[in-house]
Coordinates of C-alpha atoms and ligand atoms in Angstrom, one line a residue:
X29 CA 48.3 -54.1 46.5
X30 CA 48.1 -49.9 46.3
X31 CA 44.6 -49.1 47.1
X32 CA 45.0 -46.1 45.9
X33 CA 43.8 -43.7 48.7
X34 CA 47.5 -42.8 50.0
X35 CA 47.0 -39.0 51.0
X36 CA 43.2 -39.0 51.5
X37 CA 41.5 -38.2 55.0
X38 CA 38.8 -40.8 57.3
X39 CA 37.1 -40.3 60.3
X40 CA 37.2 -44.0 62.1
X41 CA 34.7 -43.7 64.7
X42 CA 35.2 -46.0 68.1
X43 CA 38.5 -46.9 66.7
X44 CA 41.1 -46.5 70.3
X45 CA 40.5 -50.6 70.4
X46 CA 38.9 -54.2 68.6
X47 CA 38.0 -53.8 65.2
X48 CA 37.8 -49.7 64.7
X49 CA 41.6 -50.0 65.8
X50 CA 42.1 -52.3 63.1
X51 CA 40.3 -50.3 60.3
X52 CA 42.1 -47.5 61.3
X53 CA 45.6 -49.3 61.3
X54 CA 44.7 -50.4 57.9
X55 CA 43.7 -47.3 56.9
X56 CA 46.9 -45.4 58.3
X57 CA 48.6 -48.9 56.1
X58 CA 47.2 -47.4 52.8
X59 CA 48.5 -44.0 53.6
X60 CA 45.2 -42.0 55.0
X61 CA 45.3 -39.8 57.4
X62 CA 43.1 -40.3 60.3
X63 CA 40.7 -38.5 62.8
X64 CA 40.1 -40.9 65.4
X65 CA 37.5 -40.7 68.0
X66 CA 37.0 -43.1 71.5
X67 CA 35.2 -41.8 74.4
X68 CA 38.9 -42.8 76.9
X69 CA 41.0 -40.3 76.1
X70 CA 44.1 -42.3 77.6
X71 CA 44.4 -45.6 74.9
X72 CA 43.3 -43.6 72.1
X73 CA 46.2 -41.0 72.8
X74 CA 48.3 -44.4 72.7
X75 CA 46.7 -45.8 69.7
X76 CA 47.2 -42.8 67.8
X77 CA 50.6 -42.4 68.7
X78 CA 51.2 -45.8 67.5
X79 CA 49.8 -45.5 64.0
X80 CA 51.9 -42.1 63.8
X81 CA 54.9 -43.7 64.6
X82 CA 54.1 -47.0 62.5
X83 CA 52.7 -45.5 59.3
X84 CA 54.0 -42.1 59.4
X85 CA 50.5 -40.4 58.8
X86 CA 48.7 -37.6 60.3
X87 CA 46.1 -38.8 63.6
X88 CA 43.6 -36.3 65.5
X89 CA 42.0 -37.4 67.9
X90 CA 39.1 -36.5 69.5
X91 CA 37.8 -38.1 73.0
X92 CA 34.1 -37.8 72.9
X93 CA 30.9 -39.8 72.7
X94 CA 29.9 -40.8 69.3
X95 CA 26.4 -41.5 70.6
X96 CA 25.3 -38.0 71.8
X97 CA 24.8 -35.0 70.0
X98 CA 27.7 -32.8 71.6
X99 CA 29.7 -35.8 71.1
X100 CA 28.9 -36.0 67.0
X101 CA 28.9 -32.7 67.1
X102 CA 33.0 -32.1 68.7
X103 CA 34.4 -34.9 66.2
X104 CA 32.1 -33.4 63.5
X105 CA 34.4 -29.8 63.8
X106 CA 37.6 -31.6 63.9
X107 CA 37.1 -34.1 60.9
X108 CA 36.5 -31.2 58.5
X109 CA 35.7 -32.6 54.8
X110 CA 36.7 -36.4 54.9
X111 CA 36.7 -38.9 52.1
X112 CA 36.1 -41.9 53.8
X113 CA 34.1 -42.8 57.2
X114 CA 34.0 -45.7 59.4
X115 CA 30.8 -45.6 61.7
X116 CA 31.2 -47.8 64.7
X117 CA 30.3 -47.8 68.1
X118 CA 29.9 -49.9 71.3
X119 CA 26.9 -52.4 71.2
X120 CA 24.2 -53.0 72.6
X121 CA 23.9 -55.3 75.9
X122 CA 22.5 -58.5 75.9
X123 CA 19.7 -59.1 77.5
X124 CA 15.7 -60.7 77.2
X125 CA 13.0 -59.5 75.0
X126 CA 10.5 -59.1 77.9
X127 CA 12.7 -56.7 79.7
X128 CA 13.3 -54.0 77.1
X129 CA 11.2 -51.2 77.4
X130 CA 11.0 -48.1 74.7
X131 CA 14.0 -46.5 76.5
X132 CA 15.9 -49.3 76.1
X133 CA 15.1 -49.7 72.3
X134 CA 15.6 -45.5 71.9
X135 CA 19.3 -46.2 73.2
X136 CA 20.4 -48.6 71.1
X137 CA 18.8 -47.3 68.3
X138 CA 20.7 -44.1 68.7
X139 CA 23.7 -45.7 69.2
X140 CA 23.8 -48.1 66.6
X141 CA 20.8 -46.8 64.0
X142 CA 20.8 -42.8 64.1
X143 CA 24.2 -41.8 65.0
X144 CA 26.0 -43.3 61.8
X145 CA 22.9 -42.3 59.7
X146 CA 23.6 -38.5 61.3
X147 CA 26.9 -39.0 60.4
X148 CA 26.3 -40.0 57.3
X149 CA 23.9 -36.9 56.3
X150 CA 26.5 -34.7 57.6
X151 CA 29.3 -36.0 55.8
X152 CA 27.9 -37.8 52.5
X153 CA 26.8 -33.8 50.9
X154 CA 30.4 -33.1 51.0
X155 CA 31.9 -36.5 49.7
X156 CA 29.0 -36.3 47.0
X157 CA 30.3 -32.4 46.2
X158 CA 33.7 -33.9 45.6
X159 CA 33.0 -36.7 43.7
X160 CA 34.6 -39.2 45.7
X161 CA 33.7 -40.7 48.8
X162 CA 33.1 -44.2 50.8
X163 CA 31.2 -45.1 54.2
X164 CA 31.5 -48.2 55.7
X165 CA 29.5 -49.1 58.3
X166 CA 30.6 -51.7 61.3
X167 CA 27.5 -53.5 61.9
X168 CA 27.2 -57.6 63.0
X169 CA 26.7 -61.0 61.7
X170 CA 23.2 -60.5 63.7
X171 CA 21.7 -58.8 60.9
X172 CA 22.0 -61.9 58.8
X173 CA 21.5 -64.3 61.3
X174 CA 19.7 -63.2 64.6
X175 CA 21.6 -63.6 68.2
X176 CA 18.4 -63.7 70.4
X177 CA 20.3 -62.2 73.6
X178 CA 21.2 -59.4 71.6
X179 CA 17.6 -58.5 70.2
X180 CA 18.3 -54.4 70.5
X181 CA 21.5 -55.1 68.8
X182 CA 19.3 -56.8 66.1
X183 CA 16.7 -53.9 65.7
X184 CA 19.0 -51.2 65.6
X185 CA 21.2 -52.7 63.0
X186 CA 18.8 -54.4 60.5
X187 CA 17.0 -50.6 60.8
X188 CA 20.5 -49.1 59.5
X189 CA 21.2 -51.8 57.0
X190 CA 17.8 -50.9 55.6
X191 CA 18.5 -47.4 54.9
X192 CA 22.1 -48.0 53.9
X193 CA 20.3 -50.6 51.1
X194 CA 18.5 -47.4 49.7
X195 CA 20.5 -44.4 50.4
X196 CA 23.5 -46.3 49.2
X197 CA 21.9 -46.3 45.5
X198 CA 21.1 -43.0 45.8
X199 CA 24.8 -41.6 46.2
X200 CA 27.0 -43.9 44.0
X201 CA 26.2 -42.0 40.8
X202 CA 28.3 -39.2 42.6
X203 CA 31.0 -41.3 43.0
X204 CA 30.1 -41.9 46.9
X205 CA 30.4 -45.9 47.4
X206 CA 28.2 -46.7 50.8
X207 CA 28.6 -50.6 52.5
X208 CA 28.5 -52.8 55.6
X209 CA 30.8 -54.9 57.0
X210 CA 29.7 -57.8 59.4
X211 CA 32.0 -59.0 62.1
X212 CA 31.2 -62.4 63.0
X213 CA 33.3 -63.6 66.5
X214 CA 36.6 -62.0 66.6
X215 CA 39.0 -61.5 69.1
X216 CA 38.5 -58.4 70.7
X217 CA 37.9 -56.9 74.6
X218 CA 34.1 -57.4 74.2
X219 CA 34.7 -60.9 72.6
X220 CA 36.7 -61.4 75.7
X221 CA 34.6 -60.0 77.8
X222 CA 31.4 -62.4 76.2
X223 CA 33.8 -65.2 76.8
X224 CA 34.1 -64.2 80.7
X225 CA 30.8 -63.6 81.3
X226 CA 29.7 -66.9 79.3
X227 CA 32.2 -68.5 81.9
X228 CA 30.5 -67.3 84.3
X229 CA 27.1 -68.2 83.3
X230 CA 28.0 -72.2 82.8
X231 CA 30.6 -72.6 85.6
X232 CA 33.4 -73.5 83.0
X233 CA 36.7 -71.6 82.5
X234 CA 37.4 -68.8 80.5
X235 CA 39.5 -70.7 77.2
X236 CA 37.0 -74.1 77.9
X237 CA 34.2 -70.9 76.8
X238 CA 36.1 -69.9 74.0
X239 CA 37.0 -72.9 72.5
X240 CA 33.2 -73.5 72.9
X241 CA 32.7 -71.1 70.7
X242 CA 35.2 -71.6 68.6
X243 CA 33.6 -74.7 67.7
X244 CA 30.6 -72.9 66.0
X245 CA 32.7 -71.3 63.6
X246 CA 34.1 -73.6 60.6
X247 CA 37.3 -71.8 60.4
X248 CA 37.8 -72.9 64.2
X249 CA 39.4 -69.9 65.6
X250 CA 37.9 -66.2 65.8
X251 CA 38.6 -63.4 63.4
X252 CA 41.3 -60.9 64.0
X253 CA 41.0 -57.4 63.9
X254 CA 43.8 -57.0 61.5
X255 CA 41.8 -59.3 58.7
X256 CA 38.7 -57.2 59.7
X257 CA 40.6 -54.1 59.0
X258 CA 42.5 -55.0 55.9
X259 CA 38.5 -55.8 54.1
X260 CA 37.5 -52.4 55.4
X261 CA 40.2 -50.7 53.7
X262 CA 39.7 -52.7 50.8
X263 CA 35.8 -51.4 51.1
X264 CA 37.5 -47.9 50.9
X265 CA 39.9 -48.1 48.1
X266 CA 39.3 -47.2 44.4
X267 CA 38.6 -50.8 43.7
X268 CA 35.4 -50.5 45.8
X269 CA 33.9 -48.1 42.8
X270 CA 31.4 -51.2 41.7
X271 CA 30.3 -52.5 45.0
X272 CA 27.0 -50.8 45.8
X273 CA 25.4 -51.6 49.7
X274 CA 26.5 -54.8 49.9
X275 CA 26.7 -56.6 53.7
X276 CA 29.8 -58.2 53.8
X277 CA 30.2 -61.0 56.0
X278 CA 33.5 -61.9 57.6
X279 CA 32.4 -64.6 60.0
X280 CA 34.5 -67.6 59.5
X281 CA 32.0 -69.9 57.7
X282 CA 29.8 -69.6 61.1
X283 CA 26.4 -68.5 58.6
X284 CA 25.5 -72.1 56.9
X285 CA 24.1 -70.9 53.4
X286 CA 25.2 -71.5 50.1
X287 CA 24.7 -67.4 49.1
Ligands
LIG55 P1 35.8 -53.4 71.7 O1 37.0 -54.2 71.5 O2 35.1 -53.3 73.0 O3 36.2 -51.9 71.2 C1 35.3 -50.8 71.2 C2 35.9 -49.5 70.8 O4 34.9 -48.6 70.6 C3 36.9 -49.0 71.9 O5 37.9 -48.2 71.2 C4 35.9 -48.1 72.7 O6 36.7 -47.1 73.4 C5 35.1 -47.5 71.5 N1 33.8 -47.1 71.9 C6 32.8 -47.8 72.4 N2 31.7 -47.1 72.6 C7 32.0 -45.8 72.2 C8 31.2 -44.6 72.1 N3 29.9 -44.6 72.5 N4 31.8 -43.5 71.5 C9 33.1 -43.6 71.1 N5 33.8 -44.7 71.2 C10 33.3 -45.8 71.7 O7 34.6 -53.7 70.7 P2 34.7 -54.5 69.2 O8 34.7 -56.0 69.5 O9 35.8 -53.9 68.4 O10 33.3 -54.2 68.6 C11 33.0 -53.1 67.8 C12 31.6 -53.2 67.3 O11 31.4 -54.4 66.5 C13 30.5 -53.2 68.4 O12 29.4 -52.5 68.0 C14 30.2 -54.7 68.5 O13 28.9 -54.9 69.0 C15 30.3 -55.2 67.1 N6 30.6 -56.6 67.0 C16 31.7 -57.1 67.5 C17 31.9 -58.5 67.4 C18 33.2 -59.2 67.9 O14 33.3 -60.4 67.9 N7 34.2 -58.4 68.4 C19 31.0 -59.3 66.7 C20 29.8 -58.7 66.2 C21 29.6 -57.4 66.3 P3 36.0 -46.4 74.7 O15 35.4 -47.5 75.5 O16 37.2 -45.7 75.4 O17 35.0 -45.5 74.2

């Protein structure tokens, strides 16, 4: 399928590894050049060179923060006028909900809250200028269904879904189609490292954890960032044009509901 977005330009933020990687790679599949960010400057320089070599695109890259201001600010001047952004970013940690303090709550909701909305607002104008634009947001399956070790995770993103709901409305009449995508489990460093630490926790092996968890999810296996990719660029092509901040959840079955 042509997506239709061969020669246009995205900014895939947190995108060296896990399931940025594999928006960008699907991306770079469709023909769009990239600007990706991480803050190592060593595996993005090798995931960029990969996707040149692979797709034949242009990739800058920019080594940098996403969460900080300077950070925002570097890939900001280097991404020029985009067409399409990816917001993503580490996550929160896990943790209990007597232990987080305001600081605690002010990190993540910078991280995962106000640094795609900034990014939005300073990209959006342009997109809305042009008359063509998408956003799609990387949040989690804990916005539909809450993970109670990862409660700042849960604040942060139900607070960005709840702008994206409105903002999103008020930008498609320009032609600037705003979503989220959901990642349910899928196999990734930080899925790995969940796996480890949940091995840890329960005195079980590493695979025993993961096919532990594997067993929650109907499809009985985790997602890969290529499938997670691959609906992302679909959420950026012209065949997006209709669907208005929706929260796409790609999950495996794991959220029992019948809508
Ligand atoms: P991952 O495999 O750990 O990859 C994270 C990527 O983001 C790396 O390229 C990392 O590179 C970059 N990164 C992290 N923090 C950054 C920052 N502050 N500034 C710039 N780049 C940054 O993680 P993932 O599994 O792809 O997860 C991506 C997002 O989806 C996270 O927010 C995670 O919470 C969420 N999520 C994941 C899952 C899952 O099962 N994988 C499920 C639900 C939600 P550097 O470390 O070099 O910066």
């Amino acid at each position: 399928m042509d997506l239709g977005i061969a020669g246009k330009r995205a900014l895939v933020c947190a995108s060296s590894k896990g399931l940025g990687r594999g928006c960008a790679e699907a991306l770079a599949e469709a023909g769009v050049n990239l600007v990706m960010n991480a803050r190592g400057a060593e595996a993005l320089e090798a995931t960029a060179q990969h996707i040149r070599d692979t797709y034949g695109v242009s990739v800058e890259t920019v080594a940098c923060d996403v969460t900080t201001e300077e950070g925002r600010a570097q890939l900001l001047d280097v991404a020029g006028e985009v067409d399409i952004l990816v917001n993503n970013a580490g996550g929160p940690p896990p943790g209990m909900w007597t232990d987080w303090d305001r600081d605690d709550f002010i990190k993540a909701l910078d991280a995962n809250m106000l640094t795609p909305i900034a990014l939005i607002k300073a990209l959006v104008p342009g997109m809305q200028k042009r008359g063509w634009g998408r956003v799609v947001n990387i949040t989690s399956q804990s916005v539909k269904s809450p993970i109670a070790v990862l409660g700042l995770s849960n604040s942060a993103r139900a607070g960005l879904t709840g702008y994206v709901a409105g903002t999103s409305r008020q930008v498609c009449g320009d032609g600037v189609i705003i979503n989220n995508l959901l990642p349910g489990l899928h196999d990734t460093d930080r899925a790995n490292s969940l796996d480890t630490g949940a091995a840890a926790a329960q005195g079980i092996t590493k695979e025993e954890a993961r096919a532990n968890r594997e067993a929650t999810i109907p499809a009985g296996r985790y997602g890969t960032p290529r499938e997670f990719g691959a609906t992302c660029a679909f959420m950026c092509s012209q065949y997006a044009g209709f669907m208005v901040g929706q929260n796409v959840l790609l999950d495996g079955g794991a959220y029992n509901s019948t809508m």
